[in-house]
Coordinates of C-alpha atoms in Angstrom, one line a residue:
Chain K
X754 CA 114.0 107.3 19.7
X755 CA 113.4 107.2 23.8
X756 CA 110.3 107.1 24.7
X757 CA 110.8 107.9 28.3
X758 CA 107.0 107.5 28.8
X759 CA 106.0 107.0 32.6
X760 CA 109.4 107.3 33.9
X761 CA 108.7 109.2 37.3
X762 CA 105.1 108.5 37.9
X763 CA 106.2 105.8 41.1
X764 CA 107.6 109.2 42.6
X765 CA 106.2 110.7 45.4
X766 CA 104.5 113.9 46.0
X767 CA 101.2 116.1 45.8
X768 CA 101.1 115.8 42.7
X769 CA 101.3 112.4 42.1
X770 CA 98.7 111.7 44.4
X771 CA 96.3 114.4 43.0
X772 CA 92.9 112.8 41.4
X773 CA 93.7 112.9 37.6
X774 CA 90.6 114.4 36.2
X775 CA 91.3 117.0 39.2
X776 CA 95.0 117.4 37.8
X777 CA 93.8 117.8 33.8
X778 CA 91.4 120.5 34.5
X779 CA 93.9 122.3 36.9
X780 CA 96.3 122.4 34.4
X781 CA 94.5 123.3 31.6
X782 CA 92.8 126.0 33.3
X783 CA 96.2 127.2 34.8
X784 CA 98.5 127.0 30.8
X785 CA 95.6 129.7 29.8
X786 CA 95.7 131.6 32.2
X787 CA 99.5 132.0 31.4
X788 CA 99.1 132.2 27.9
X789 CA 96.9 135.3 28.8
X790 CA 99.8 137.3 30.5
X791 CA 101.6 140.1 28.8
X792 CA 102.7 141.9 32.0
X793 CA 106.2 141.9 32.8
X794 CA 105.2 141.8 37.0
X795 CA 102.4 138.9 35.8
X796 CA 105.4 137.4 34.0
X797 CA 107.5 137.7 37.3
X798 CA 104.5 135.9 39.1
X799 CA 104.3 133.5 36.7
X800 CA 108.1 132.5 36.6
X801 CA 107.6 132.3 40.6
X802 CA 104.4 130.2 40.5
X803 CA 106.3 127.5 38.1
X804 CA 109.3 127.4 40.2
X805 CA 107.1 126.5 43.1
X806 CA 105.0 123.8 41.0
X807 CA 108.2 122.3 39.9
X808 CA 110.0 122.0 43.3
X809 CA 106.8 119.9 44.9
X810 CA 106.6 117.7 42.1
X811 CA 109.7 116.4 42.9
X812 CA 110.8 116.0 39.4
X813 CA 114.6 115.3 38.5
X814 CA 116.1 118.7 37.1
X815 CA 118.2 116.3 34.3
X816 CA 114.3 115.3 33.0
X817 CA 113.1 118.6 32.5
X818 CA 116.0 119.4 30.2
X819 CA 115.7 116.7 28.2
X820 CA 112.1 117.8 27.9
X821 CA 112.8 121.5 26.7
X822 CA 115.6 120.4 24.3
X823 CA 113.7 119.6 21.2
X824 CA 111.0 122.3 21.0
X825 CA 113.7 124.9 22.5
X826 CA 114.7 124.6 19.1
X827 CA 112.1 126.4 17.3
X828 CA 111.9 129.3 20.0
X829 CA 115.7 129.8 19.8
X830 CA 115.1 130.3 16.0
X831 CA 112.5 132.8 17.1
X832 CA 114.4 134.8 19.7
X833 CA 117.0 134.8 17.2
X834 CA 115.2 136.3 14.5
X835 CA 112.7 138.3 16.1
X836 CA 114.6 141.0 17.8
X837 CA 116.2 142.1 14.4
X838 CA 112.9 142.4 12.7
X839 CA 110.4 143.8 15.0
X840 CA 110.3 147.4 16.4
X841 CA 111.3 151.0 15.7
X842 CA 113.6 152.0 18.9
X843 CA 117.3 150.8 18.3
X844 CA 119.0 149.6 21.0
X845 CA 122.5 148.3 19.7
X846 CA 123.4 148.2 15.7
X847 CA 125.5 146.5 13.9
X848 CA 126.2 147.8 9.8
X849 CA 122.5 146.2 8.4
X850 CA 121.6 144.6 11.8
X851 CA 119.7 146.6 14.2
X852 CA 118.8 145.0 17.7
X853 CA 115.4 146.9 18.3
X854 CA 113.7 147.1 21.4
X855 CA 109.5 145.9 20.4
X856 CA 111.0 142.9 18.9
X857 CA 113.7 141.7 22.7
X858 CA 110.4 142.1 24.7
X859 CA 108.2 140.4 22.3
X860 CA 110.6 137.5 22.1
X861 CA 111.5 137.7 26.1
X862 CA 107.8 137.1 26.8
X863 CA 107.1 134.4 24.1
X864 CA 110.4 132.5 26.1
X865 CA 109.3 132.9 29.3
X866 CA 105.8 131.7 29.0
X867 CA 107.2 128.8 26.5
X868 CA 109.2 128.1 29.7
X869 CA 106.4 128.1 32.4
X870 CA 103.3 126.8 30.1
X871 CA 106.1 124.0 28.9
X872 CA 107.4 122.7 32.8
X873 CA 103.6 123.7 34.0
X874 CA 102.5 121.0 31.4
X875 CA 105.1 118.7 32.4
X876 CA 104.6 118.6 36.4
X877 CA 100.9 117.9 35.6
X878 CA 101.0 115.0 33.0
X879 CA 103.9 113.5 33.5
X880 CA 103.1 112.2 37.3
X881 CA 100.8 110.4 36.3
X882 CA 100.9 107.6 33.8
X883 CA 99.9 108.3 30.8
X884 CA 97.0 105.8 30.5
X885 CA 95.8 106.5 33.6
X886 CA 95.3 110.2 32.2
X887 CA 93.4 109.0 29.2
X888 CA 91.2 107.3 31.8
X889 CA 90.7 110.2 33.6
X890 CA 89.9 112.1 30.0
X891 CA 87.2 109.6 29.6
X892 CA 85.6 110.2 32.5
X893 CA 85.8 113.9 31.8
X894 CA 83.8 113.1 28.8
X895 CA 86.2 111.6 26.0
X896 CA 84.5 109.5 23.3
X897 CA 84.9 106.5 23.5
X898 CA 86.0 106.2 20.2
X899 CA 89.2 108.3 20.7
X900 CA 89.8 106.9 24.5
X901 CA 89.7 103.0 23.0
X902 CA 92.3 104.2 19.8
X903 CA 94.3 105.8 22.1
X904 CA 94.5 102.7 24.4
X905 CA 95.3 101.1 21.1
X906 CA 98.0 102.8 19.8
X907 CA 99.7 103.4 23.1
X908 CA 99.8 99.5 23.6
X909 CA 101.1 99.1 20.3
X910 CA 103.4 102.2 19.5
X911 CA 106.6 100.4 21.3
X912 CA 106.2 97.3 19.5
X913 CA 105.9 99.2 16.0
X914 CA 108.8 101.2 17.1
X915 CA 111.0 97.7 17.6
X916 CA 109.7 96.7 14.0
X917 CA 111.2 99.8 12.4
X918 CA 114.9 100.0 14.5
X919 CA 114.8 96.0 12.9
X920 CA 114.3 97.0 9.4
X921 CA 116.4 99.7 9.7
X922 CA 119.3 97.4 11.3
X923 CA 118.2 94.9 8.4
X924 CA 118.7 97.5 5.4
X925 CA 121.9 98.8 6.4
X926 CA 123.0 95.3 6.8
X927 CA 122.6 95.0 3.1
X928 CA 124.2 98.4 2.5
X929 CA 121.5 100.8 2.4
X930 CA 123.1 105.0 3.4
X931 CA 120.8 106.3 5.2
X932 CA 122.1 109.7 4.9
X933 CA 122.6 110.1 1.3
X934 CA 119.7 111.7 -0.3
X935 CA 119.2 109.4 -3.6
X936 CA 115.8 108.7 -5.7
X937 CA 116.1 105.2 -4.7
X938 CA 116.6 105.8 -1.3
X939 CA 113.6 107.6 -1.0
X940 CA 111.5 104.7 -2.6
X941 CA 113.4 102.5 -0.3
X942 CA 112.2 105.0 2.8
X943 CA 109.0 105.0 1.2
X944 CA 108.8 100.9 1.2
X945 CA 109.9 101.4 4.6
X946 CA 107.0 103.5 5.9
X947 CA 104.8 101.1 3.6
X948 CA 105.9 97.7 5.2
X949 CA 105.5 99.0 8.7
X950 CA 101.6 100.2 7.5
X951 CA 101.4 96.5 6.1
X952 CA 102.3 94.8 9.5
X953 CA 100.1 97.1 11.6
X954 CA 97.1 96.3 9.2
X955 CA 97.6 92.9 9.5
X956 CA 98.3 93.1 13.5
X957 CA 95.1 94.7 13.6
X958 CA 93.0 91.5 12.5
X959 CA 94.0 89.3 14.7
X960 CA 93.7 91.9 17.4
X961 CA 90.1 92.7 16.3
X962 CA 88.9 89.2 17.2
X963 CA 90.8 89.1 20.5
X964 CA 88.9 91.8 21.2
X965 CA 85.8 90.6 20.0
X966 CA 86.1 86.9 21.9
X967 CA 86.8 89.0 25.1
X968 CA 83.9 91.0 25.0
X969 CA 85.0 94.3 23.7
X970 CA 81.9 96.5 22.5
X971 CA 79.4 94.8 25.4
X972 CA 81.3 95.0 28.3
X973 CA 80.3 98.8 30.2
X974 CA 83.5 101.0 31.2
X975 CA 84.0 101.0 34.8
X976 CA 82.6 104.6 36.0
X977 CA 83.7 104.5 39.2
X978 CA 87.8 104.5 38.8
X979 CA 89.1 108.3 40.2
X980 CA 87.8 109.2 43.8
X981 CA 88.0 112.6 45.0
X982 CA 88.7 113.4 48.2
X983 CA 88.2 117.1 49.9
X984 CA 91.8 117.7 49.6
X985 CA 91.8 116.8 45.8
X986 CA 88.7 119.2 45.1
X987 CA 90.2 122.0 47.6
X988 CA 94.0 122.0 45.6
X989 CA 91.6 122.4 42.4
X990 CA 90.1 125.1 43.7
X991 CA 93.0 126.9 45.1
X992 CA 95.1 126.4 41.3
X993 CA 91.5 128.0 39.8
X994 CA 91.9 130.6 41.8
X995 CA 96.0 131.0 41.1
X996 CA 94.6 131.4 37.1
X997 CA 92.0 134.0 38.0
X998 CA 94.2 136.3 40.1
X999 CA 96.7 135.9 36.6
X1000 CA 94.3 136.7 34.5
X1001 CA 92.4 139.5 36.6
X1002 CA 96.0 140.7 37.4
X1003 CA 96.7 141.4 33.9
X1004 CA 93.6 142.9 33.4
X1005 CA 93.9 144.9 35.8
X1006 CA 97.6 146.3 35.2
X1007 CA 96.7 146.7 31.6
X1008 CA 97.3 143.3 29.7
X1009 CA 100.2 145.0 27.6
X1010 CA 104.1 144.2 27.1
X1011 CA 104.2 148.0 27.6
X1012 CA 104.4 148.2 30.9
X1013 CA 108.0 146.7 29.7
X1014 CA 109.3 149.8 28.2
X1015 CA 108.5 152.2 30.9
Chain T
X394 CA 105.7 122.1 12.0
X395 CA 104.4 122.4 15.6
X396 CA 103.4 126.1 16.9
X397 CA 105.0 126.1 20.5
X398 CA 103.0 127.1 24.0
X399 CA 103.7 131.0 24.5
X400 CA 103.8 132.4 20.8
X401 CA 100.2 132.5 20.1
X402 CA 97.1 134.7 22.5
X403 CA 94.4 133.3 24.2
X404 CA 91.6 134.2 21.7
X405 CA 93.6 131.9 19.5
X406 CA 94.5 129.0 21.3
X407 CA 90.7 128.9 22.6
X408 CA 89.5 128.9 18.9
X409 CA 91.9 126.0 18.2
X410 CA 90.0 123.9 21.2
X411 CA 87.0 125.6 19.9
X412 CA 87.5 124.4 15.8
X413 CA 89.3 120.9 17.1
X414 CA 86.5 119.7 19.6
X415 CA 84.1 120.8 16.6
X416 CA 85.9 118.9 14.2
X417 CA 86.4 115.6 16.4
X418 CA 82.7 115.9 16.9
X419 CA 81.8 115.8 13.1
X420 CA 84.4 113.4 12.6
X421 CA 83.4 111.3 15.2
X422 CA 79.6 111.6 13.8
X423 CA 80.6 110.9 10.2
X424 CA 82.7 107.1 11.9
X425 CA 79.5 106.1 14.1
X426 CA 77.3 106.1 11.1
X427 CA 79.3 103.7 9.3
X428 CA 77.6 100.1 9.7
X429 CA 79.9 98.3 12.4
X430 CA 82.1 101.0 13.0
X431 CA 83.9 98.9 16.0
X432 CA 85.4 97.0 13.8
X433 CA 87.4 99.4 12.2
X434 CA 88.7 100.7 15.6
X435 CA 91.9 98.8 16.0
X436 CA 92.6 99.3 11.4
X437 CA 92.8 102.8 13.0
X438 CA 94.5 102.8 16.0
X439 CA 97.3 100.6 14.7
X440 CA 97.9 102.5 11.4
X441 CA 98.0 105.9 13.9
X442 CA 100.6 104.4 15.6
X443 CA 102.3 103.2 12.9
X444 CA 101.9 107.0 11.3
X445 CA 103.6 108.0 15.0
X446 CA 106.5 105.8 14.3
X447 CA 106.9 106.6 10.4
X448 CA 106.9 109.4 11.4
X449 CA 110.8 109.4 12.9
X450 CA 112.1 107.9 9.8
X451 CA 114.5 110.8 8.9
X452 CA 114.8 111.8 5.4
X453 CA 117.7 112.9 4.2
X454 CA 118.0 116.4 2.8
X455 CA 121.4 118.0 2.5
X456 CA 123.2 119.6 4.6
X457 CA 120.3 118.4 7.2
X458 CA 118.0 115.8 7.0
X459 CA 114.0 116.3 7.5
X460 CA 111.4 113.8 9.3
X461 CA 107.9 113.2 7.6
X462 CA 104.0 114.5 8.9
X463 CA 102.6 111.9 6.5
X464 CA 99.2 114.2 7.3
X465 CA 98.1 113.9 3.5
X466 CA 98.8 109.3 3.8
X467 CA 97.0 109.4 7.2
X468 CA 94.0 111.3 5.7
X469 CA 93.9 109.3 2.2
X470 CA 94.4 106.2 4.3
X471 CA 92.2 106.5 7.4
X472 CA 89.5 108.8 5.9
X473 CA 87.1 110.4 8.7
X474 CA 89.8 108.4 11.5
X475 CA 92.3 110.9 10.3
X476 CA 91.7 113.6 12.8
X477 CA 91.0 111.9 15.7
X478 CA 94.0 110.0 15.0
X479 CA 96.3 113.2 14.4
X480 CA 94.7 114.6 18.0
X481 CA 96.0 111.4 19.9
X482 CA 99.1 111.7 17.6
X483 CA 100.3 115.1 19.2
X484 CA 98.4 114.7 22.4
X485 CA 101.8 111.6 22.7
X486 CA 104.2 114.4 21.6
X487 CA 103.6 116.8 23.8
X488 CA 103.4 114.0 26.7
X489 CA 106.6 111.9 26.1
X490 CA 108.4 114.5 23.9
X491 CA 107.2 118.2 24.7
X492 CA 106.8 118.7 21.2
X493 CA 104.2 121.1 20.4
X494 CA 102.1 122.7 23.0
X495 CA 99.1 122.2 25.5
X496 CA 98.0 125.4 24.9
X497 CA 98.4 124.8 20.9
X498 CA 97.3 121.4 20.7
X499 CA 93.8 122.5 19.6
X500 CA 95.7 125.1 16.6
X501 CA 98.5 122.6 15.5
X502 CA 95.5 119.7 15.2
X503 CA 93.6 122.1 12.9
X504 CA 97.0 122.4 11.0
X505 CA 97.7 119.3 10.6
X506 CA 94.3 117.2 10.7
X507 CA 91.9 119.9 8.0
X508 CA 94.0 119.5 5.4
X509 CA 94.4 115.1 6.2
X510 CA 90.8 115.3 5.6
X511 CA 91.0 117.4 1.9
X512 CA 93.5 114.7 1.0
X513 CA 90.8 112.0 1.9
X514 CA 88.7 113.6 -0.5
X515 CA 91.2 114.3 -3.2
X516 CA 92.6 110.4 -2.7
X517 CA 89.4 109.3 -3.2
X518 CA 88.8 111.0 -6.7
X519 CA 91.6 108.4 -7.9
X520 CA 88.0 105.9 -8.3
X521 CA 86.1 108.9 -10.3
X522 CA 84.6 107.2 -13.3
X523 CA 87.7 104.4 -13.2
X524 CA 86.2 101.2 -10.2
X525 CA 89.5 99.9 -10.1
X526 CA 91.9 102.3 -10.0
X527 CA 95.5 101.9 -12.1
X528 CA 98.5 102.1 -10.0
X529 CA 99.4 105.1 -12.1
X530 CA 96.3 106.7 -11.0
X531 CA 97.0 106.0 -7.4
X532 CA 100.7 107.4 -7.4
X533 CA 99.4 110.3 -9.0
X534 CA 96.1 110.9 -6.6
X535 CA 98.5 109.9 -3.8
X536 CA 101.3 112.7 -4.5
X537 CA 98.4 115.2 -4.8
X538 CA 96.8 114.1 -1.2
X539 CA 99.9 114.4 -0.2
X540 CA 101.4 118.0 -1.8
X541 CA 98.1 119.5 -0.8
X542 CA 98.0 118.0 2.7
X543 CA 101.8 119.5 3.9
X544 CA 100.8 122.9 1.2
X545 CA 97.7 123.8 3.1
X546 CA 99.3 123.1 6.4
X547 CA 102.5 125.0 6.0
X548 CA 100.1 128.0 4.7
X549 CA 98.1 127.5 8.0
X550 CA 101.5 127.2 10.3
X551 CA 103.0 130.3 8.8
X552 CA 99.8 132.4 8.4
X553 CA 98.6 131.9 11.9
X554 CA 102.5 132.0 13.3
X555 CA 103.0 135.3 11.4
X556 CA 99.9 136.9 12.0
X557 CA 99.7 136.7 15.7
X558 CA 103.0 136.9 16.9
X559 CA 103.1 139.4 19.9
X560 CA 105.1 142.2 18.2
X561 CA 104.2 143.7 15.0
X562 CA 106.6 143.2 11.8
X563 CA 106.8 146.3 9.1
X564 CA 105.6 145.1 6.0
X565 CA 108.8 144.3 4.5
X566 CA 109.6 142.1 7.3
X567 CA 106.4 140.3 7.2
X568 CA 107.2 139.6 3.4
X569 CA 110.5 138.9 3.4
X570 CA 109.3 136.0 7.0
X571 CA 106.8 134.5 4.9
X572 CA 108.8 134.2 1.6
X573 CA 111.7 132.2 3.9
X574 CA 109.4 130.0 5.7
X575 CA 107.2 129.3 2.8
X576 CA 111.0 128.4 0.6
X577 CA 112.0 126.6 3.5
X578 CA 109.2 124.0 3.2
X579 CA 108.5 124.2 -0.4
X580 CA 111.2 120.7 -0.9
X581 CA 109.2 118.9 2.4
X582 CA 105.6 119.2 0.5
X583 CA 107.5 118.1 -2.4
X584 CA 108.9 114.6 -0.7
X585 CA 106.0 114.5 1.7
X586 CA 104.0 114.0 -1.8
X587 CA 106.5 111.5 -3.8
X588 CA 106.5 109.5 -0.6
X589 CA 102.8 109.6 -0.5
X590 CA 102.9 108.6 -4.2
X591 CA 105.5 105.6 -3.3
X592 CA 103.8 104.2 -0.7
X593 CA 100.3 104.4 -2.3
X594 CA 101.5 102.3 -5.1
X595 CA 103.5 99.9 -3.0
X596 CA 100.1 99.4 -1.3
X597 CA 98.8 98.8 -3.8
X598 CA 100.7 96.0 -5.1
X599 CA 101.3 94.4 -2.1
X600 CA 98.1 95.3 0.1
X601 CA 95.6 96.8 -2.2
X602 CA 92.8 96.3 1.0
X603 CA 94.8 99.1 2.9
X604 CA 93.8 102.0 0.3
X605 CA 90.0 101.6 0.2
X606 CA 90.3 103.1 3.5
X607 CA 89.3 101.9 7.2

């Protein structure tokens, strides 16, 4: 499986030079304020505001596909399904199918904020390493706990990954079909999953005293990693205030797909 | 079994951040009272990412072929580490593979890391009046951590999908939605537990250390 972590983070652009912890509580207060809409003109905005966010970030168009391909697949399911079951007014039918009305606008909205929440997310995390934004979640206030295991298993996931595509070239060496569903095959898969646990355990000693002999536990985290500068603080403020005219602009026309079937 | 950005309200997704950072908080709590809890920190962090990467291991299932959530190992496994560990799990997925959602993150880590937790519980009733547990006992203790783990999870996913979908489904509908997503997954808790149950006893034969947990 490709990673793809990091790819475009040595691009240039606002947004890659934005202070992290400024970027993570921009976005998260901005993906809210989207998944607040129900207004088809909010909706309008919202598409606009994206487009905009995604053409400063400088981001290649061929990445952003390749981002929406996998989870498109569960909202195509749902488009597909959910205009046949929702709703009383029939638009089009055909013998026991009816396409109904409710159940198009229901499904247009979930799409389009799956769209704008989904590149929204993307232009925010993915210019900036993503270690660098688990940094910047520390200093937010992270435990330390969860910061130091997810230093952990980012360091360690590719190498774990490299283990299984070897026993996986290794078993079908000796004959193993992967895509024949068998009772032995599934203890084999099992044994599998088990050998890679085995490994990481026993990676995770030696790693312990590395730690240990280079201080970890009594050595302070830096505090003073991310500065802000007025131009960091004032694009913070200025995306704060994009999420509070969406959400006061929804309010304020109603909050209610209904709008849509005027 | 992720809940995308865009299906579910606001009220919702804020009670998912609510519940998760509640949850991480207690779970964090229950790890620091442990007696040199630093210790088990990279036990942890190596077994989640070697969750992450079990995780891709496709299983086949004809016509199509299925990939494991391993929620119900990862609990019996890594205890109170579980949830944290399932947080930084999806946290990755939504970063290097948009799977899931920001916006969900805090309602797809209740789905998956609540019931990891009631599987570290039921895993560790394979010791209840029996010290050194048979492997028998931990295949069978494993395939239950395991067949609860994915069973409350897919009862979360398609009671909180169903339930707060933006358009309202007759009764019928609603039925006839739940009966086809709970049939749907019925064979995945089924292998999500025998694999559970294999790799328990494989542990335990060739790592017995592993199960009594980080």
């Amino acid at each position: 499986m490709r990673l793809g972590i990091d790819e475009y983070t040595s691009l240039d652009s606002p947004f890659h030079r934005w202070d992290p912890r400024y970027k993570l509580i921009g976005l998260i207060t901005l993906v809210f304020a989207f998944s607040f809409v129900r207004d088809l003109r909010m909706l309008l905005a919202m598409v606009g505001v994206t487009v905009v966010i995604y053409a400063v970030s400088r981001l290649p168009a061929r990445f952003v596909a390749r981002r929406l391909r996998y989870p498109s697949l569960f909202l195509l399911a749902l488009l597909l399904i959910l205009p046949f079951l929702s709703g009383e007014n029939t638009l089009a039918s055909w013998g026991p199918l009816a396409l109904r009305q409710e159940g198009l606008i229901a499904a247009s909205l979930i799409a389009t904020r799956f769209i704008c929440i989904i590149i929204t997310g993307m232009v925010f995390l993915s210019t900036t390493p993503l270690l660098t934004n688990v940094k910047a979640m520390r200093a937010l206030g992270l435990p330390d706990i969860m910061a130091d295991m997810a230093f952990l298993a980012f360091r360690y996931l590719q190498e774990i990954g490299r283990d299984l595509r070897n026993m996986q070239t290794s078993m079908r060496l000796r004959g193993f079909k992967e895509r024949r569903f068998s009772s032995r095959g599934l203890r084999t898969l099992a044994w599998l999953s088990g050998s890679l646990l085995v490994y990481s355990y026993e990676r995770s000693e030696s790693i312990y005293k590395a730690m240990i002999l280079r201080g970890y536990g009594h050595a302070p985290h830096p505090q003073d990693e991310f500065h802000a500068s007025s131009k960091d603080t004032f694009t913070l403020v200025a995306i704060i205030a994009i999420a509070a005219v969406f959400i006061a602009g929804d309010i304020l026309l109603g909050h209610d797909t209904a709008s849509l079937l005027q | 079994m992720h809940i995308p950005d865009g299906v579910l309200p606001l009220p919702i997704t804020g009670a998912g951040y609510a519940a998760t950072a509640a949850t991480t908080w207690y779970s964090i709590r229950r790890i620091r009272q442990r007696e040199n809890y630093r210790q088990d920190i990279p036990k942890a962090s190596l077994l989640t990412a070697a969750f992450f990467v079990a995780s891709w291991i496709h299983i086949p299932m004809p016509p199509t072929s299925v990939h494991l959530v391993l929620n119900g190992l990862l609990g019996a496994l890594l205890g109170y580490y579980a949830f944290p560990a399932i947080l930084i799990g999806l946290f990755f997925q939504a970063v290097m593979f948009g799977h899931g959602g920001l916006t969900t993150l805090g309602v797809n880590a209740m789905i998956m890391g609540l019931p990891a937790i009631i599987a570290h519980y039921i895993f560790r009733l394979r010791q209840w009046r029996n010290n050194g547990a048979s492997r028998k006992r931990t295949g069978v203790f494993g395939f239950l951590a395991g067949v609860t783990a994915m069973g409350v999870s897919v009862a979360m996913f398609v009671g909180i999908l169903l339930t707060n979908l933006p358009a309202e489904l007759n009764v019928v509908s609603e039925r006839a939605a739940i009966l086809a997503l709970a049939t749907a997954h019925v064979p995945v808790i089924f292998i999500e537990g025998t694999i559970a149950a294999l790799v328990t006893t494989f542990l335990q034969r060739v790592r017995p250390k592993i199960l009594d947990g980080v």
